[in-house]
């Protein structure tokens, strides 16, 4: 929690309209991480990337739920005080720079789709509407872009998992 609390909180704060929702989803994210820790594969992605991916998925789910409720208000909470160490910040900065270089190598359409999905937390449907592209094209840009980023970062693609796991 200490290592990734500020990261998860910053994502929640950016994507949640209310402070109470952000607090709830952060708790849900860490419960999910705890329950699915055995699924983490360090050969596929760094720990921080895995945490961010789990958090992003939960936050998108919450955004969809809130959109159905029609809730909109601003966050007024303070950031948590347990900030990461300088070493952690430097490591994250290095990872971010490496990822940014890989993203810069993508085609512009792939870059835009991934930016809208990852940075802005938009769903594929929202991206398709925003860019006036067919949904299948958006999904193809995202998939090919992610495959290329994995290749550039020297990561192997994660194996497809069939069925439900226990």
Short mmCIF file of N, CA and C in Angstrom, two decimals:
data_model
loop_
_atom_site.label_atom_id
_atom_site.label_comp_id
_atom_site.label_asym_id
_atom_site.label_seq_id
_atom_site.Cartn_x
_atom_site.Cartn_y
_atom_site.Cartn_z
N UNK A 1 0.83 -1.19 0.00
CA UNK A 1 0.00 0.00 0.00
C UNK A 1 0.87 1.25 0.00
N UNK A 2 1.93 1.24 0.81
CA UNK A 2 2.78 2.42 0.88
C UNK A 2 3.45 2.71 -0.46
N UNK A 3 3.85 1.65 -1.15
CA UNK A 3 4.57 1.84 -2.41
C UNK A 3 3.66 2.35 -3.52
N UNK A 4 2.43 1.89 -3.58
CA UNK A 4 1.56 2.23 -4.71
C UNK A 4 0.34 3.05 -4.33
N UNK A 5 0.17 3.34 -3.06
CA UNK A 5 -0.96 4.16 -2.62
C UNK A 5 -1.05 5.50 -3.34
N UNK A 6 0.04 6.27 -3.38
CA UNK A 6 -0.03 7.57 -4.07
C UNK A 6 -0.33 7.44 -5.56
N UNK A 7 0.21 6.41 -6.20
CA UNK A 7 -0.04 6.20 -7.63
C UNK A 7 -1.51 5.91 -7.86
N UNK A 8 -2.06 4.97 -7.11
CA UNK A 8 -3.46 4.59 -7.27
C UNK A 8 -4.36 5.75 -6.90
N UNK A 9 -4.03 6.45 -5.82
CA UNK A 9 -4.85 7.59 -5.40
C UNK A 9 -4.86 8.68 -6.48
N UNK A 10 -3.71 8.95 -7.08
CA UNK A 10 -3.68 10.00 -8.11
C UNK A 10 -4.53 9.61 -9.31
N UNK A 11 -4.53 8.33 -9.70
CA UNK A 11 -5.38 7.88 -10.79
C UNK A 11 -6.86 8.03 -10.40
N UNK A 12 -7.19 7.60 -9.19
CA UNK A 12 -8.57 7.69 -8.72
C UNK A 12 -9.03 9.14 -8.65
N UNK A 13 -8.17 9.99 -8.15
CA UNK A 13 -8.51 11.41 -8.01
C UNK A 13 -8.78 12.04 -9.37
N UNK A 14 -7.99 11.63 -10.36
CA UNK A 14 -8.15 12.19 -11.70
C UNK A 14 -9.42 11.70 -12.38
N UNK A 15 -9.81 10.45 -12.12
CA UNK A 15 -10.92 9.85 -12.86
C UNK A 15 -12.23 9.75 -12.09
N UNK A 16 -12.24 10.08 -10.81
CA UNK A 16 -13.48 10.01 -10.01
C UNK A 16 -14.02 11.41 -9.75
N UNK A 17 -15.32 11.56 -9.90
CA UNK A 17 -15.90 12.89 -9.69
C UNK A 17 -16.03 13.28 -8.21
N UNK A 18 -16.14 12.29 -7.31
CA UNK A 18 -16.32 12.60 -5.89
C UNK A 18 -15.25 11.93 -5.05
N UNK A 19 -14.84 12.59 -3.99
CA UNK A 19 -13.82 12.06 -3.09
C UNK A 19 -14.21 10.74 -2.46
N UNK A 20 -15.47 10.60 -2.07
CA UNK A 20 -15.93 9.35 -1.46
C UNK A 20 -15.81 8.19 -2.44
N UNK A 21 -16.14 8.45 -3.72
CA UNK A 21 -16.01 7.41 -4.74
C UNK A 21 -14.55 7.03 -4.93
N UNK A 22 -13.66 8.03 -4.92
CA UNK A 22 -12.23 7.77 -5.09
C UNK A 22 -11.72 6.90 -3.94
N UNK A 23 -12.12 7.22 -2.73
CA UNK A 23 -11.68 6.42 -1.57
C UNK A 23 -12.18 4.99 -1.66
N UNK A 24 -13.44 4.82 -2.04
CA UNK A 24 -14.01 3.48 -2.16
C UNK A 24 -13.30 2.66 -3.23
N UNK A 25 -13.07 3.27 -4.39
CA UNK A 25 -12.46 2.52 -5.49
C UNK A 25 -11.00 2.19 -5.19
N UNK A 26 -10.29 3.06 -4.49
CA UNK A 26 -8.91 2.75 -4.10
C UNK A 26 -8.89 1.52 -3.21
N UNK A 27 -9.81 1.46 -2.27
CA UNK A 27 -9.90 0.28 -1.41
C UNK A 27 -10.21 -0.97 -2.24
N UNK A 28 -11.15 -0.87 -3.17
CA UNK A 28 -11.49 -2.01 -4.03
C UNK A 28 -10.29 -2.44 -4.87
N UNK A 29 -9.53 -1.47 -5.36
CA UNK A 29 -8.36 -1.78 -6.17
C UNK A 29 -7.36 -2.60 -5.36
N UNK A 30 -7.09 -2.19 -4.14
CA UNK A 30 -6.11 -2.93 -3.35
C UNK A 30 -6.62 -4.30 -2.92
N UNK A 31 -7.91 -4.43 -2.73
CA UNK A 31 -8.47 -5.76 -2.45
C UNK A 31 -8.31 -6.65 -3.68
N UNK A 32 -8.58 -6.10 -4.85
CA UNK A 32 -8.41 -6.86 -6.09
C UNK A 32 -6.95 -7.26 -6.28
N UNK A 33 -6.04 -6.33 -6.03
CA UNK A 33 -4.62 -6.64 -6.16
C UNK A 33 -4.22 -7.77 -5.21
N UNK A 34 -4.72 -7.70 -3.99
CA UNK A 34 -4.39 -8.73 -3.00
C UNK A 34 -4.91 -10.10 -3.45
N UNK A 35 -6.16 -10.12 -3.92
CA UNK A 35 -6.78 -11.39 -4.32
C UNK A 35 -6.16 -11.96 -5.60
N UNK A 36 -5.66 -11.11 -6.47
CA UNK A 36 -5.13 -11.59 -7.75
C UNK A 36 -3.61 -11.53 -7.83
N UNK A 37 -2.95 -11.41 -6.69
CA UNK A 37 -1.49 -11.29 -6.68
C UNK A 37 -0.81 -12.48 -7.34
N UNK A 38 -1.39 -13.65 -7.25
CA UNK A 38 -0.78 -14.84 -7.85
C UNK A 38 -0.77 -14.75 -9.38
N UNK A 39 -1.61 -13.93 -9.95
CA UNK A 39 -1.67 -13.78 -11.41
C UNK A 39 -0.57 -12.86 -11.95
N UNK A 40 0.06 -12.10 -11.09
CA UNK A 40 1.11 -11.17 -11.54
C UNK A 40 2.29 -11.96 -12.08
N UNK A 41 2.74 -11.55 -13.28
CA UNK A 41 3.88 -12.21 -13.93
C UNK A 41 4.94 -11.14 -14.23
N UNK A 42 6.05 -11.14 -13.50
CA UNK A 42 7.06 -10.10 -13.70
C UNK A 42 7.73 -10.16 -15.08
N UNK A 43 7.57 -11.26 -15.80
CA UNK A 43 8.16 -11.33 -17.15
C UNK A 43 7.28 -10.61 -18.17
N UNK A 44 6.04 -10.28 -17.80
CA UNK A 44 5.13 -9.61 -18.71
C UNK A 44 5.20 -8.10 -18.53
N UNK A 45 5.23 -7.63 -17.29
CA UNK A 45 5.24 -6.19 -17.03
C UNK A 45 5.82 -5.94 -15.64
N UNK A 46 6.23 -4.69 -15.43
CA UNK A 46 6.72 -4.32 -14.10
C UNK A 46 5.56 -4.31 -13.12
N UNK A 47 5.90 -4.36 -11.85
CA UNK A 47 4.88 -4.36 -10.81
C UNK A 47 4.02 -3.10 -10.88
N UNK A 48 4.65 -1.96 -11.11
CA UNK A 48 3.89 -0.71 -11.16
C UNK A 48 2.94 -0.69 -12.37
N UNK A 49 3.36 -1.28 -13.48
CA UNK A 49 2.49 -1.36 -14.65
C UNK A 49 1.29 -2.23 -14.37
N UNK A 50 1.51 -3.36 -13.69
CA UNK A 50 0.42 -4.26 -13.34
C UNK A 50 -0.57 -3.56 -12.40
N UNK A 51 -0.06 -2.88 -11.39
CA UNK A 51 -0.92 -2.17 -10.44
C UNK A 51 -1.73 -1.11 -11.19
N UNK A 52 -1.08 -0.37 -12.07
CA UNK A 52 -1.76 0.67 -12.83
C UNK A 52 -2.85 0.09 -13.72
N UNK A 53 -2.58 -1.05 -14.34
CA UNK A 53 -3.57 -1.68 -15.22
C UNK A 53 -4.80 -2.12 -14.42
N UNK A 54 -4.58 -2.76 -13.29
CA UNK A 54 -5.70 -3.19 -12.43
C UNK A 54 -6.49 -1.97 -11.99
N UNK A 55 -5.79 -0.92 -11.57
CA UNK A 55 -6.45 0.31 -11.10
C UNK A 55 -7.27 0.94 -12.22
N UNK A 56 -6.68 1.03 -13.39
CA UNK A 56 -7.36 1.65 -14.53
C UNK A 56 -8.65 0.91 -14.87
N UNK A 57 -8.60 -0.41 -14.86
CA UNK A 57 -9.81 -1.20 -15.16
C UNK A 57 -10.91 -0.94 -14.14
N UNK A 58 -10.53 -0.92 -12.87
CA UNK A 58 -11.53 -0.66 -11.82
C UNK A 58 -12.10 0.75 -11.96
N UNK A 59 -11.24 1.71 -12.29
CA UNK A 59 -11.69 3.09 -12.43
C UNK A 59 -12.62 3.27 -13.63
N UNK A 60 -12.35 2.58 -14.71
CA UNK A 60 -13.24 2.64 -15.87
C UNK A 60 -14.59 2.03 -15.50
N UNK A 61 -14.57 0.92 -14.78
CA UNK A 61 -15.83 0.32 -14.32
C UNK A 61 -16.62 1.31 -13.47
N UNK A 62 -15.94 2.00 -12.58
CA UNK A 62 -16.61 2.99 -11.73
C UNK A 62 -17.17 4.13 -12.57
N UNK A 63 -16.40 4.62 -13.52
CA UNK A 63 -16.88 5.71 -14.39
C UNK A 63 -18.15 5.31 -15.11
N UNK A 64 -18.19 4.07 -15.61
CA UNK A 64 -19.39 3.60 -16.30
C UNK A 64 -20.57 3.55 -15.33
N UNK A 65 -20.32 3.06 -14.13
CA UNK A 65 -21.38 2.97 -13.12
C UNK A 65 -21.89 4.37 -12.77
N UNK A 66 -20.99 5.31 -12.57
CA UNK A 66 -21.39 6.67 -12.23
C UNK A 66 -22.10 7.35 -13.39
N UNK A 67 -21.69 7.05 -14.61
CA UNK A 67 -22.35 7.64 -15.77
C UNK A 67 -23.81 7.19 -15.84
N UNK A 68 -24.04 5.94 -15.44
CA UNK A 68 -25.42 5.45 -15.41
C UNK A 68 -26.22 6.16 -14.33
N UNK A 69 -25.56 6.52 -13.23
CA UNK A 69 -26.21 7.23 -12.13
C UNK A 69 -26.35 8.72 -12.42
N UNK A 70 -25.48 9.24 -13.28
CA UNK A 70 -25.51 10.65 -13.61
C UNK A 70 -24.89 11.53 -12.54
N UNK A 71 -23.91 11.01 -11.80
CA UNK A 71 -23.27 11.75 -10.73
C UNK A 71 -22.13 12.59 -11.29
N UNK A 72 -22.16 13.90 -10.99
CA UNK A 72 -21.06 14.76 -11.38
C UNK A 72 -20.83 15.81 -10.30
N UNK A 73 -19.65 15.79 -9.71
CA UNK A 73 -19.23 16.83 -8.76
C UNK A 73 -17.71 16.78 -8.68
N UNK A 74 -17.13 17.82 -8.15
CA UNK A 74 -15.68 17.93 -8.12
C UNK A 74 -15.09 17.34 -6.85
N UNK A 75 -13.87 16.84 -6.94
CA UNK A 75 -13.13 16.38 -5.77
C UNK A 75 -12.60 17.58 -5.01
N UNK A 76 -12.67 17.52 -3.70
CA UNK A 76 -12.14 18.58 -2.88
C UNK A 76 -11.19 18.04 -1.81
N UNK A 77 -10.80 16.79 -1.93
CA UNK A 77 -9.96 16.14 -0.92
C UNK A 77 -8.49 16.50 -1.10
N UNK A 78 -7.74 16.26 -0.05
CA UNK A 78 -6.30 16.45 -0.11
C UNK A 78 -5.64 15.16 -0.56
N UNK A 79 -4.45 15.30 -1.12
CA UNK A 79 -3.68 14.12 -1.50
C UNK A 79 -3.14 13.44 -0.25
N UNK A 80 -2.93 12.13 -0.30
CA UNK A 80 -2.37 11.46 0.87
C UNK A 80 -0.96 11.95 1.15
N UNK A 81 -0.58 11.90 2.42
CA UNK A 81 0.72 12.45 2.81
C UNK A 81 1.88 11.47 2.64
N UNK A 82 1.61 10.20 2.39
CA UNK A 82 2.69 9.22 2.28
C UNK A 82 3.26 9.20 0.86
N UNK A 83 4.01 10.23 0.54
CA UNK A 83 4.59 10.38 -0.79
C UNK A 83 5.71 9.37 -1.01
N UNK A 84 5.94 8.97 -2.28
CA UNK A 84 7.01 8.01 -2.57
C UNK A 84 8.39 8.63 -2.33
N UNK A 85 9.37 7.75 -2.11
CA UNK A 85 10.74 8.21 -1.89
C UNK A 85 11.34 8.74 -3.19
N UNK A 86 12.47 9.42 -3.07
CA UNK A 86 13.16 9.94 -4.25
C UNK A 86 13.59 8.81 -5.18
N UNK A 87 14.04 7.69 -4.62
CA UNK A 87 14.44 6.54 -5.44
C UNK A 87 13.25 6.00 -6.22
N UNK A 88 12.10 5.89 -5.55
CA UNK A 88 10.90 5.40 -6.23
C UNK A 88 10.47 6.37 -7.33
N UNK A 89 10.55 7.65 -7.04
CA UNK A 89 10.20 8.64 -8.05
C UNK A 89 11.15 8.56 -9.25
N UNK A 90 12.43 8.37 -8.98
CA UNK A 90 13.41 8.27 -10.06
C UNK A 90 13.15 7.02 -10.90
N UNK A 91 12.83 5.90 -10.23
CA UNK A 91 12.55 4.66 -10.95
C UNK A 91 11.30 4.81 -11.83
N UNK A 92 10.27 5.43 -11.26
CA UNK A 92 9.05 5.66 -12.03
C UNK A 92 9.31 6.59 -13.21
N UNK A 93 10.14 7.60 -12.99
CA UNK A 93 10.47 8.53 -14.07
C UNK A 93 11.22 7.81 -15.19
N UNK A 94 12.14 6.93 -14.82
CA UNK A 94 12.86 6.15 -15.83
C UNK A 94 11.92 5.26 -16.63
N UNK A 95 11.01 4.56 -15.91
CA UNK A 95 10.04 3.70 -16.59
C UNK A 95 9.14 4.53 -17.51
N UNK A 96 8.71 5.68 -17.03
CA UNK A 96 7.85 6.53 -17.83
C UNK A 96 8.57 7.05 -19.07
N UNK A 97 9.83 7.42 -18.92
CA UNK A 97 10.60 7.91 -20.07
C UNK A 97 10.80 6.80 -21.10
N UNK A 98 11.08 5.60 -20.62
CA UNK A 98 11.26 4.45 -21.51
C UNK A 98 9.95 4.17 -22.26
N UNK A 99 8.83 4.20 -21.54
CA UNK A 99 7.53 3.97 -22.17
C UNK A 99 7.20 5.09 -23.16
N UNK A 100 7.52 6.33 -22.80
CA UNK A 100 7.25 7.46 -23.70
C UNK A 100 8.03 7.34 -25.00
N UNK A 101 9.29 6.88 -24.89
CA UNK A 101 10.09 6.68 -26.11
C UNK A 101 9.46 5.60 -26.98
N UNK A 102 8.98 4.54 -26.35
CA UNK A 102 8.33 3.47 -27.11
C UNK A 102 7.04 3.98 -27.77
N UNK A 103 6.26 4.74 -27.03
CA UNK A 103 5.02 5.29 -27.59
C UNK A 103 5.30 6.25 -28.76
N UNK A 104 6.39 6.98 -28.67
CA UNK A 104 6.74 7.93 -29.73
C UNK A 104 7.06 7.22 -31.04
N UNK A 105 7.38 5.94 -30.97
CA UNK A 105 7.70 5.16 -32.17
C UNK A 105 6.46 4.63 -32.88
N UNK A 106 5.30 4.77 -32.24
CA UNK A 106 4.06 4.26 -32.83
C UNK A 106 3.54 5.20 -33.91
N UNK A 107 2.65 4.67 -34.74
CA UNK A 107 1.98 5.50 -35.73
C UNK A 107 1.09 6.50 -34.98
N UNK A 108 0.87 7.68 -35.53
CA UNK A 108 0.07 8.71 -34.83
C UNK A 108 -1.32 8.23 -34.42
N UNK A 109 -2.00 7.45 -35.26
CA UNK A 109 -3.34 6.97 -34.91
C UNK A 109 -3.29 6.03 -33.71
N UNK A 110 -2.25 5.20 -33.63
CA UNK A 110 -2.09 4.30 -32.48
C UNK A 110 -1.76 5.11 -31.22
N UNK A 111 -0.89 6.10 -31.36
CA UNK A 111 -0.55 6.96 -30.22
C UNK A 111 -1.79 7.63 -29.65
N UNK A 112 -2.61 8.18 -30.52
CA UNK A 112 -3.80 8.93 -30.07
C UNK A 112 -4.78 8.01 -29.34
N UNK A 113 -5.02 6.82 -29.90
CA UNK A 113 -5.95 5.88 -29.27
C UNK A 113 -5.43 5.47 -27.90
N UNK A 114 -4.14 5.14 -27.81
CA UNK A 114 -3.58 4.72 -26.52
C UNK A 114 -3.56 5.87 -25.52
N UNK A 115 -3.30 7.08 -25.98
CA UNK A 115 -3.34 8.24 -25.08
C UNK A 115 -4.74 8.43 -24.50
N UNK A 116 -5.74 8.36 -25.35
CA UNK A 116 -7.11 8.54 -24.87
C UNK A 116 -7.52 7.43 -23.91
N UNK A 117 -7.04 6.21 -24.17
CA UNK A 117 -7.40 5.07 -23.31
C UNK A 117 -6.65 5.12 -21.98
N UNK A 118 -5.34 5.30 -22.05
CA UNK A 118 -4.52 5.18 -20.85
C UNK A 118 -4.50 6.47 -20.03
N UNK A 119 -4.24 7.58 -20.68
CA UNK A 119 -4.10 8.85 -19.95
C UNK A 119 -5.46 9.41 -19.53
N UNK A 120 -6.42 9.36 -20.46
CA UNK A 120 -7.72 9.97 -20.19
C UNK A 120 -8.76 8.98 -19.71
N UNK A 121 -8.44 7.68 -19.74
CA UNK A 121 -9.35 6.67 -19.21
C UNK A 121 -10.61 6.44 -20.02
N UNK A 122 -10.58 6.79 -21.31
CA UNK A 122 -11.76 6.59 -22.14
C UNK A 122 -11.90 5.13 -22.54
N UNK A 123 -13.12 4.69 -22.71
CA UNK A 123 -13.38 3.34 -23.21
C UNK A 123 -13.19 3.34 -24.73
N UNK A 124 -13.14 2.15 -25.31
CA UNK A 124 -13.02 2.07 -26.77
C UNK A 124 -14.21 2.76 -27.46
N UNK A 125 -15.39 2.58 -26.91
CA UNK A 125 -16.58 3.20 -27.49
C UNK A 125 -16.48 4.73 -27.44
N UNK A 126 -16.01 5.26 -26.32
CA UNK A 126 -15.86 6.71 -26.19
C UNK A 126 -14.79 7.23 -27.16
N UNK A 127 -13.72 6.47 -27.34
CA UNK A 127 -12.66 6.86 -28.27
C UNK A 127 -13.20 6.86 -29.69
N UNK A 128 -13.95 5.82 -30.05
CA UNK A 128 -14.53 5.73 -31.39
C UNK A 128 -15.42 6.94 -31.67
N UNK A 129 -16.21 7.33 -30.70
CA UNK A 129 -17.09 8.49 -30.86
C UNK A 129 -16.27 9.77 -30.99
N UNK A 130 -15.29 9.93 -30.10
CA UNK A 130 -14.48 11.15 -30.09
C UNK A 130 -13.68 11.32 -31.39
N UNK A 131 -13.13 10.22 -31.91
CA UNK A 131 -12.30 10.29 -33.11
C UNK A 131 -13.08 10.01 -34.39
N UNK A 132 -14.38 9.78 -34.26
CA UNK A 132 -15.24 9.39 -35.37
C UNK A 132 -14.62 8.26 -36.20
N UNK A 133 -14.27 7.20 -35.50
CA UNK A 133 -13.72 6.01 -36.12
C UNK A 133 -14.61 4.82 -35.78
N UNK A 134 -14.63 3.80 -36.63
CA UNK A 134 -15.36 2.58 -36.27
C UNK A 134 -14.73 1.94 -35.03
N UNK A 135 -15.56 1.31 -34.21
CA UNK A 135 -15.10 0.67 -32.99
C UNK A 135 -14.00 -0.35 -33.28
N UNK A 136 -14.16 -1.14 -34.31
CA UNK A 136 -13.16 -2.14 -34.68
C UNK A 136 -11.81 -1.52 -35.01
N UNK A 137 -11.83 -0.38 -35.65
CA UNK A 137 -10.58 0.32 -35.99
C UNK A 137 -9.88 0.79 -34.72
N UNK A 138 -10.65 1.31 -33.78
CA UNK A 138 -10.08 1.76 -32.50
C UNK A 138 -9.44 0.59 -31.79
N UNK A 139 -10.13 -0.54 -31.72
CA UNK A 139 -9.60 -1.73 -31.05
C UNK A 139 -8.34 -2.23 -31.75
N UNK A 140 -8.33 -2.19 -33.08
CA UNK A 140 -7.15 -2.63 -33.83
C UNK A 140 -5.97 -1.71 -33.56
N UNK A 141 -6.20 -0.39 -33.57
CA UNK A 141 -5.11 0.56 -33.26
C UNK A 141 -4.54 0.30 -31.87
N UNK A 142 -5.43 0.07 -30.90
CA UNK A 142 -4.98 -0.18 -29.53
C UNK A 142 -4.19 -1.47 -29.45
N UNK A 143 -4.70 -2.52 -30.03
CA UNK A 143 -4.03 -3.83 -29.96
C UNK A 143 -2.66 -3.78 -30.63
N UNK A 144 -2.62 -3.27 -31.84
CA UNK A 144 -1.34 -3.21 -32.56
C UNK A 144 -0.37 -2.26 -31.87
N UNK A 145 -0.88 -1.16 -31.34
CA UNK A 145 -0.02 -0.23 -30.62
C UNK A 145 0.58 -0.87 -29.38
N UNK A 146 -0.24 -1.58 -28.61
CA UNK A 146 0.25 -2.25 -27.40
C UNK A 146 1.25 -3.36 -27.74
N UNK A 147 0.98 -4.08 -28.81
CA UNK A 147 1.92 -5.14 -29.22
C UNK A 147 3.27 -4.52 -29.59
N UNK A 148 3.22 -3.41 -30.29
CA UNK A 148 4.45 -2.73 -30.70
C UNK A 148 5.20 -2.18 -29.48
N UNK A 149 4.48 -1.62 -28.53
CA UNK A 149 5.11 -1.10 -27.31
C UNK A 149 5.78 -2.24 -26.56
N UNK A 150 5.09 -3.37 -26.43
CA UNK A 150 5.70 -4.54 -25.76
C UNK A 150 6.99 -4.94 -26.46
N UNK A 151 6.93 -4.96 -27.78
CA UNK A 151 8.11 -5.33 -28.57
C UNK A 151 9.25 -4.34 -28.32
N UNK A 152 8.95 -3.06 -28.33
CA UNK A 152 9.96 -2.03 -28.13
C UNK A 152 10.53 -2.05 -26.71
N UNK A 153 9.68 -2.42 -25.75
CA UNK A 153 10.14 -2.50 -24.36
C UNK A 153 10.80 -3.83 -24.05
N UNK A 154 10.78 -4.75 -25.01
CA UNK A 154 11.41 -6.04 -24.81
C UNK A 154 10.61 -6.98 -23.93
N UNK A 155 9.30 -6.79 -23.89
CA UNK A 155 8.43 -7.64 -23.08
C UNK A 155 7.78 -8.68 -23.98
N UNK A 156 7.58 -9.87 -23.44
CA UNK A 156 6.87 -10.87 -24.22
C UNK A 156 5.38 -10.66 -24.01
N UNK A 157 4.59 -11.00 -25.00
CA UNK A 157 3.14 -10.88 -24.89
C UNK A 157 2.63 -11.88 -23.86
N UNK A 158 1.63 -11.47 -23.11
CA UNK A 158 1.08 -12.38 -22.09
C UNK A 158 0.28 -13.46 -22.78
N UNK A 159 0.36 -14.70 -22.30
CA UNK A 159 -0.40 -15.78 -22.92
C UNK A 159 -1.88 -15.58 -22.66
N UNK A 160 -2.68 -15.97 -23.62
CA UNK A 160 -4.14 -15.89 -23.45
C UNK A 160 -4.56 -16.92 -22.44
N UNK A 161 -5.43 -16.53 -21.57
CA UNK A 161 -5.93 -17.44 -20.56
C UNK A 161 -7.37 -17.78 -20.90
N UNK A 162 -7.65 -19.04 -20.99
CA UNK A 162 -9.00 -19.45 -21.34
C UNK A 162 -9.79 -19.74 -20.09
N UNK A 163 -11.09 -19.42 -20.16
CA UNK A 163 -11.99 -19.78 -19.07
C UNK A 163 -11.78 -18.96 -17.82
N UNK A 164 -12.58 -19.28 -16.84
CA UNK A 164 -12.49 -18.57 -15.55
C UNK A 164 -11.47 -19.25 -14.66
N UNK A 165 -10.74 -18.47 -13.93
CA UNK A 165 -9.79 -19.05 -12.99
C UNK A 165 -10.36 -18.97 -11.60
N UNK A 166 -9.85 -19.79 -10.72
CA UNK A 166 -10.43 -19.85 -9.38
C UNK A 166 -10.03 -18.72 -8.52
#
